[in-house]
Amino acid sequence: MMVCRVIFNKKGGVGKTTITCNLAAISASSGQKTIVVDLDPQANASQYLLRDRYNEIKEQGRTIFDFFKASLDGGSIFEFNPFFSHLSSPRPEPESFIHQTRFDNLYVIPSHSGLADLEAQLVSKHKIYKLKEMLEKISGFEAVFIDTPPAMNFFSQSALIAASRCLIPFDCDAFSKDAIFDVGKHIGDIQRDHNNALIVEGIIVNQFMARAAYPKKIVDELKADGLPILATKISSSVKIRESHHESTPMIFLSPGHKLTQEYQALYDEISRKGQF
Ligand SMILES: Nc1ncnc2c1ncn2[C@@H]1O[C@H](COP(=O)(O)OP(=O)(O)O)[C@@H](O)[C@H]1O
Ligand SMILES: [Mg+2]
């Protein structure tokens, strides 16, 4: 069975994209056929994993933007009548949006800056289940990691509806602490109204400075409030800049690096873990 995870926080800059791509790379390197779905119009994950090929794919019209755009096309009550069937053009297969990266077992459904302009139409035409339907049609893959925009919008909702598990990155600052309670409420709403199978795997403490007092204090406060903080913490490292610059996730860039080991430990922790 395919395990579909969403990495979500309404705050930007907390490490969503970096964590999504590095967990997906570890999943792929462990032999699981893995897809990263990029739902952020900034397309950072797409560029991180596809490098130069990304522009080519955009020109071919094979991004998640093109998938959502096609979902707005057509649709006539007469399309069930064979006489009128020529009125509806077939929608492209999900496979046409999946692109192989330079790494074995690692694939991407890339994003596109045009995504934001489609949002209002997608909302008004009730397309919130389209991503879920698309992912359910895909066969032959074992893991999906969805990267989300820093907002509670149509795209992050679509992801929370499509996924069975959710990870929440957190960078130890006071604004992030406030955001996390909102995020928890939002996920609760989605669970209640759309996806009662959604499991929150936990909060990932990112760019943790083990020797500084303030980050530890803020993490302890969240724990005291009963929030599900994962045991593995991710350190801050300048190596991540090189990883982005080289468009190469840590496991492929530097398998023995401390940060790589932390991503591996995080992957192992969530693979073992049950529900909160
Ligand atoms: N463990 C880390 N150590 C150092 N820098 C990091 C780490 N994780 C993320 N960053 C940096 O923080 C910034 C935001 O990360 P990103 O993954 O793009 O967050 P988001 O997707 O939530 O906006 C980026 O510049 C990234 O390089
Ligand atoms: Mg991002």
GROMACS .gro file of C-alpha atoms and ligand atoms in nm:
model
  304
    1MET     CA    1   0.000   0.000   0.000
    2MET     CA    2   0.113   0.354  -0.078
    3VAL     CA    3   0.179   0.575   0.226
    4CYS     CA    4   0.098   0.940   0.158
    5ARG     CA    5   0.244   1.207   0.389
    6VAL     CA    6   0.185   1.580   0.388
    7ILE     CA    7   0.441   1.820   0.535
    8PHE     CA    8   0.250   2.127   0.646
    9ASN     CA    9   0.282   2.447   0.844
   10LYS     CA   10   0.111   2.773   0.759
   11LYS     CA   11   0.436   2.953   0.838
   12GLY     CA   12   0.705   2.987   0.571
   13GLY     CA   13   1.074   2.923   0.622
   14VAL     CA   14   1.027   2.649   0.882
   15GLY     CA   15   1.187   2.379   0.667
   16LYS     CA   16   0.888   2.218   0.491
   17THR     CA   17   1.057   2.188   0.152
   18THR     CA   18   1.395   2.078   0.284
   19ILE     CA   19   1.242   1.813   0.510
   20THR     CA   20   1.000   1.688   0.241
   21CYS     CA   21   1.275   1.640  -0.016
   22ASN     CA   22   1.526   1.488   0.223
   23LEU     CA   23   1.280   1.238   0.375
   24ALA     CA   24   1.164   1.145   0.024
   25ALA     CA   25   1.525   1.096  -0.087
   26ILE     CA   26   1.589   0.864   0.208
   27SER     CA   27   1.271   0.673   0.129
   28ALA     CA   28   1.387   0.636  -0.234
   29SER     CA   29   1.738   0.533  -0.135
   30SER     CA   30   1.592   0.261   0.087
   31GLY     CA   31   1.434   0.110  -0.225
   32GLN     CA   32   1.083   0.252  -0.202
   33LYS     CA   33   0.945   0.406  -0.521
   34THR     CA   34   0.874   0.757  -0.399
   35ILE     CA   35   0.699   1.067  -0.535
   36VAL     CA   36   0.732   1.425  -0.413
   37VAL     CA   37   0.425   1.633  -0.496
   38ASP     CA   38   0.508   2.004  -0.495
   39LEU     CA   39   0.204   2.223  -0.423
   40ASP     CA   40   0.388   2.547  -0.351
   41PRO     CA   41   0.376   2.795  -0.644
   42GLN     CA   42   0.731   2.893  -0.547
   43ALA     CA   43   0.832   2.547  -0.675
   44ASN     CA   44   1.138   2.517  -0.450
   45ALA     CA   45   1.103   2.140  -0.418
   46SER     CA   46   1.069   2.102  -0.796
   47GLN     CA   47   1.392   2.295  -0.852
   48TYR     CA   48   1.574   2.118  -0.570
   49LEU     CA   49   1.499   1.775  -0.717
   50LEU     CA   50   1.482   1.839  -1.092
   51ARG     CA   51   1.745   2.112  -1.141
   52ASP     CA   52   1.756   2.228  -1.509
   53ARG     CA   53   1.498   1.978  -1.628
   54TYR     CA   54   1.232   2.171  -1.440
   55ASN     CA   55   1.205   2.444  -1.706
   56GLU     CA   56   1.168   2.190  -1.982
   57ILE     CA   57   0.884   2.018  -1.795
   58LYS     CA   58   0.707   2.350  -1.739
   59GLU     CA   59   0.719   2.419  -2.113
   60GLN     CA   60   0.579   2.073  -2.186
   61GLY     CA   61   0.280   2.155  -1.966
   62ARG     CA   62   0.329   1.858  -1.735
   63THR     CA   63   0.316   2.016  -1.387
   64ILE     CA   64   0.054   2.003  -1.111
   65PHE     CA   65  -0.074   2.336  -1.248
   66ASP     CA   66  -0.161   2.161  -1.577
   67PHE     CA   67  -0.331   1.882  -1.383
   68PHE     CA   68  -0.553   2.125  -1.190
   69LYS     CA   69  -0.619   2.329  -1.502
   70ALA     CA   70  -0.738   2.018  -1.688
   71SER     CA   71  -0.970   1.943  -1.396
   72LEU     CA   72  -1.150   2.269  -1.474
   73ASP     CA   73  -1.211   2.173  -1.836
   74GLY     CA   74  -1.519   2.015  -1.983
   75GLY     CA   75  -1.789   1.841  -1.792
   76SER     CA   76  -2.128   1.822  -1.959
   77ILE     CA   77  -2.428   1.625  -1.836
   78PHE     CA   78  -2.445   1.488  -2.189
   79GLU     CA   79  -2.102   1.326  -2.169
   80PHE     CA   80  -2.262   1.003  -2.042
   81ASN     CA   81  -2.469   0.987  -2.358
   82PRO     CA   82  -2.264   0.817  -2.634
   83PHE     CA   83  -2.419   1.055  -2.886
   84PHE     CA   84  -2.262   1.353  -2.710
   85SER     CA   85  -1.944   1.184  -2.590
   86HIS     CA   86  -1.732   1.375  -2.840
   87LEU     CA   87  -1.809   1.688  -2.637
   88SER     CA   88  -1.581   1.590  -2.351
   89SER     CA   89  -1.210   1.560  -2.407
   90PRO     CA   90  -1.035   1.294  -2.199
   91ARG     CA   91  -0.833   1.421  -1.904
   92PRO     CA   92  -0.463   1.332  -1.903
   93GLU     CA   93  -0.351   1.029  -1.699
   94PRO     CA   94  -0.182   1.102  -1.363
   95GLU     CA   95   0.137   0.934  -1.492
   96SER     CA   96   0.191   1.215  -1.741
   97PHE     CA   97   0.265   1.453  -1.449
   98ILE     CA   98   0.517   1.225  -1.274
   99HIS     CA   99   0.882   1.290  -1.365
  100GLN     CA  100   1.185   1.082  -1.276
  101THR     CA  101   1.473   1.264  -1.104
  102ARG     CA  102   1.844   1.182  -1.147
  103PHE     CA  103   1.811   0.958  -0.839
  104ASP     CA  104   1.688   0.598  -0.842
  105ASN     CA  105   1.328   0.554  -0.722
  106LEU     CA  106   1.275   0.929  -0.675
  107TYR     CA  107   1.004   1.104  -0.880
  108VAL     CA  108   0.841   1.448  -0.872
  109ILE     CA  109   0.507   1.599  -0.965
  110PRO     CA  110   0.636   1.955  -1.000
  111SER     CA  111   0.467   2.283  -0.924
  112HIS     CA  112   0.430   2.602  -1.125
  113SER     CA  113   0.398   2.972  -1.038
  114GLY     CA  114   0.058   2.984  -1.213
  115LEU     CA  115  -0.096   2.768  -0.941
  116ALA     CA  116  -0.196   3.066  -0.725
  117ASP     CA  117  -0.404   3.217  -1.010
  118LEU     CA  118  -0.612   2.898  -1.039
  119GLU     CA  119  -0.710   2.889  -0.674
  120ALA     CA  120  -1.034   3.090  -0.688
  121GLN     CA  121  -1.171   2.886  -0.979
  122LEU     CA  122  -1.074   2.555  -0.817
  123VAL     CA  123  -1.251   2.657  -0.497
  124SER     CA  124  -1.567   2.773  -0.672
  125LYS     CA  125  -1.585   2.454  -0.879
  126HIS     CA  126  -1.535   2.228  -0.573
  127LYS     CA  127  -1.213   2.060  -0.688
  128ILE     CA  128  -1.085   1.992  -0.336
  129TYR     CA  129  -1.090   1.610  -0.385
  130LYS     CA  130  -0.908   1.611  -0.722
  131LEU     CA  131  -0.560   1.560  -0.579
  132LYS     CA  132  -0.681   1.269  -0.365
  133GLU     CA  133  -0.848   1.107  -0.667
  134MET     CA  134  -0.536   1.152  -0.876
  135LEU     CA  135  -0.306   0.995  -0.617
  136GLU     CA  136  -0.547   0.703  -0.572
  137LYS     CA  137  -0.518   0.625  -0.944
  138ILE     CA  138  -0.139   0.599  -0.934
  139SER     CA  139  -0.003   0.247  -0.904
  140GLY     CA  140   0.347   0.108  -0.860
  141PHE     CA  141   0.461   0.361  -0.599
  142GLU     CA  142   0.512   0.302  -0.229
  143ALA     CA  143   0.551   0.649  -0.081
  144VAL     CA  144   0.428   1.003  -0.148
  145PHE     CA  145   0.555   1.318   0.026
  146ILE     CA  146   0.354   1.635  -0.038
  147ASP     CA  147   0.518   1.976   0.006
  148THR     CA  148   0.272   2.257   0.076
  149PRO     CA  149   0.261   2.636   0.043
  150PRO     CA  150   0.294   2.841   0.365
  151ALA     CA  151  -0.081   2.904   0.389
  152MET     CA  152  -0.405   2.735   0.481
  153ASN     CA  153  -0.544   2.751   0.131
  154PHE     CA  154  -0.703   2.525  -0.132
  155PHE     CA  155  -0.372   2.350  -0.203
  156SER     CA  156  -0.275   2.273   0.157
  157GLN     CA  157  -0.635   2.157   0.220
  158SER     CA  158  -0.623   1.932  -0.087
  159ALA     CA  159  -0.301   1.781   0.049
  160LEU     CA  160  -0.443   1.725   0.399
  161ILE     CA  161  -0.744   1.553   0.240
  162ALA     CA  162  -0.528   1.334   0.014
  163ALA     CA  163  -0.277   1.225   0.279
  164SER     CA  164  -0.299   0.962   0.550
  165ARG     CA  165  -0.020   1.110   0.762
  166CYS     CA  166   0.092   1.460   0.851
  167LEU     CA  167   0.421   1.607   0.971
  168ILE     CA  168   0.452   1.961   1.105
  169PRO     CA  169   0.795   2.128   1.087
  170PHE     CA  170   0.865   2.382   1.357
  171ASP     CA  171   1.155   2.628   1.391
  172CYS     CA  172   1.194   2.730   1.748
  173ASP     CA  173   1.063   3.085   1.746
  174ALA     CA  174   0.773   3.252   1.922
  175PHE     CA  175   0.573   3.322   1.601
  176SER     CA  176   0.604   2.957   1.508
  177LYS     CA  177   0.469   2.861   1.847
  178ASP     CA  178   0.153   3.067   1.787
  179ALA     CA  179   0.122   2.930   1.434
  180ILE     CA  180   0.135   2.573   1.556
  181PHE     CA  181  -0.185   2.602   1.758
  182ASP     CA  182  -0.365   2.738   1.450
  183VAL     CA  183  -0.222   2.457   1.240
  184GLY     CA  184  -0.346   2.201   1.494
  185LYS     CA  185  -0.694   2.349   1.479
  186HIS     CA  186  -0.695   2.354   1.100
  187ILE     CA  187  -0.585   1.990   1.079
  188GLY     CA  188  -0.856   1.902   1.333
  189ASP     CA  189  -1.117   2.067   1.110
  190ILE     CA  190  -0.997   1.871   0.808
  191GLN     CA  191  -1.000   1.545   1.008
  192ARG     CA  192  -1.356   1.608   1.120
  193ASP     CA  193  -1.503   1.722   0.790
  194HIS     CA  194  -1.302   1.546   0.518
  195ASN     CA  195  -1.042   1.294   0.630
  196ASN     CA  196  -1.090   1.109   0.956
  197ALA     CA  197  -0.809   0.870   0.856
  198LEU     CA  198  -0.549   1.147   0.878
  199ILE     CA  199  -0.288   1.072   1.144
  200VAL     CA  200  -0.066   1.345   1.286
  201GLU     CA  201   0.275   1.178   1.311
  202GLY     CA  202   0.422   1.469   1.499
  203ILE     CA  203   0.601   1.802   1.511
  204ILE     CA  204   0.954   1.811   1.372
  205VAL     CA  205   1.184   2.050   1.556
  206ASN     CA  206   1.401   2.198   1.279
  207GLN     CA  207   1.724   2.397   1.306
  208PHE     CA  208   1.744   2.301   1.671
  209MET     CA  209   2.035   2.446   1.869
  210ALA     CA  210   2.086   2.195   2.145
  211ARG     CA  211   2.317   2.420   2.345
  212ALA     CA  212   2.099   2.732   2.344
  213ALA     CA  213   1.853   2.786   2.629
  214TYR     CA  214   1.565   2.953   2.443
  215PRO     CA  215   1.490   2.680   2.182
  216LYS     CA  216   1.493   2.417   2.456
  217LYS     CA  217   1.254   2.628   2.665
  218ILE     CA  218   1.008   2.672   2.379
  219VAL     CA  219   1.015   2.299   2.293
  220ASP     CA  220   0.960   2.209   2.659
  221GLU     CA  221   0.660   2.444   2.668
  222LEU     CA  222   0.505   2.274   2.366
  223LYS     CA  223   0.564   1.934   2.526
  224ALA     CA  224   0.406   2.054   2.850
  225ASP     CA  225   0.102   2.161   2.645
  226GLY     CA  226   0.078   1.801   2.526
  227LEU     CA  227   0.192   1.858   2.169
  228PRO     CA  228   0.339   1.558   1.987
  229ILE     CA  229   0.705   1.658   1.947
  230LEU     CA  230   0.907   1.392   1.765
  231ALA     CA  231   1.217   1.269   1.946
  232THR     CA  232   1.450   1.330   1.650
  233LYS     CA  233   1.554   1.694   1.618
  234ILE     CA  234   1.715   1.840   1.306
  235SER     CA  235   2.022   2.059   1.359
  236SER     CA  236   2.111   2.370   1.173
  237SER     CA  237   2.385   2.317   0.917
  238VAL     CA  238   2.533   2.529   0.638
  239LYS     CA  239   2.567   2.207   0.437
  240ILE     CA  240   2.198   2.240   0.349
  241ARG     CA  241   2.283   2.543   0.132
  242GLU     CA  242   2.521   2.334  -0.072
  243SER     CA  243   2.258   2.062  -0.098
  244HIS     CA  244   2.006   2.313  -0.242
  245HIS     CA  245   2.268   2.472  -0.465
  246GLU     CA  246   2.374   2.135  -0.606
  247SER     CA  247   2.010   2.019  -0.633
  248THR     CA  248   2.115   1.709  -0.444
  249PRO     CA  249   1.941   1.586  -0.127
  250MET     CA  250   2.172   1.518   0.168
  251ILE     CA  251   2.163   1.137   0.144
  252PHE     CA  252   2.315   1.159  -0.205
  253LEU     CA  253   2.540   1.461  -0.140
  254SER     CA  254   2.693   1.350   0.188
  255PRO     CA  255   2.564   1.020   0.328
  256GLY     CA  256   2.787   1.030   0.638
  257HIS     CA  257   2.702   1.388   0.739
  258LYS     CA  258   2.547   1.453   1.081
  259LEU     CA  259   2.242   1.616   0.917
  260THR     CA  260   2.191   1.317   0.686
  261GLN     CA  261   2.198   1.090   0.990
  262GLU     CA  262   1.935   1.307   1.157
  263TYR     CA  263   1.705   1.287   0.852
  264GLN     CA  264   1.763   0.910   0.853
  265ALA     CA  265   1.677   0.891   1.224
  266LEU     CA  266   1.364   1.099   1.161
  267TYR     CA  267   1.263   0.869   0.875
  268ASP     CA  268   1.319   0.563   1.097
  269GLU     CA  269   1.121   0.721   1.380
  270ILE     CA  270   0.814   0.795   1.167
  271SER     CA  271   0.836   0.457   0.993
  272ARG     CA  272   0.814   0.286   1.333
  273LYS     CA  273   0.562   0.516   1.481
  274GLY     CA  274   0.189   0.491   1.532
  275GLN     CA  275  -0.069   0.754   1.600
  276PHE     CA  276  -0.085   1.031   1.859
  277LIG     N1  277   1.853   2.205   0.894
  277LIG     C1  278   1.876   2.323   0.837
  277LIG     N2  279   1.992   2.390   0.859
  277LIG     C2  280   2.016   2.509   0.803
  277LIG     N3  281   1.931   2.572   0.720
  277LIG     C3  282   1.813   2.511   0.694
  277LIG     C4  283   1.779   2.384   0.749
  277LIG     N4  284   1.656   2.350   0.703
  277LIG     C5  285   1.615   2.451   0.624
  277LIG     N5  286   1.708   2.548   0.617
  277LIG     C6  287   1.703   2.674   0.543
  277LIG     O1  288   1.591   2.748   0.589
  277LIG     C7  289   1.527   2.812   0.482
  277LIG     C8  290   1.381   2.768   0.474
  277LIG     O2  291   1.376   2.629   0.446
  277LIG     P1  292   1.263   2.567   0.351
  277LIG     O3  293   1.282   2.421   0.352
  277LIG     O4  294   1.263   2.637   0.219
  277LIG     O5  295   1.135   2.608   0.436
  277LIG     P2  296   0.981   2.623   0.389
  277LIG     O6  297   0.957   2.528   0.278
  277LIG     O7  298   0.902   2.591   0.513
  277LIG     O8  299   0.963   2.766   0.347
  277LIG     C9  300   1.605   2.775   0.356
  277LIG     O9  301   1.695   2.880   0.325
  277LIG    C10  302   1.680   2.650   0.396
  277LIG    O10  303   1.802   2.639   0.325
  278MG      MG  304   0.882   2.559   0.088
   0.00000   0.00000   0.00000
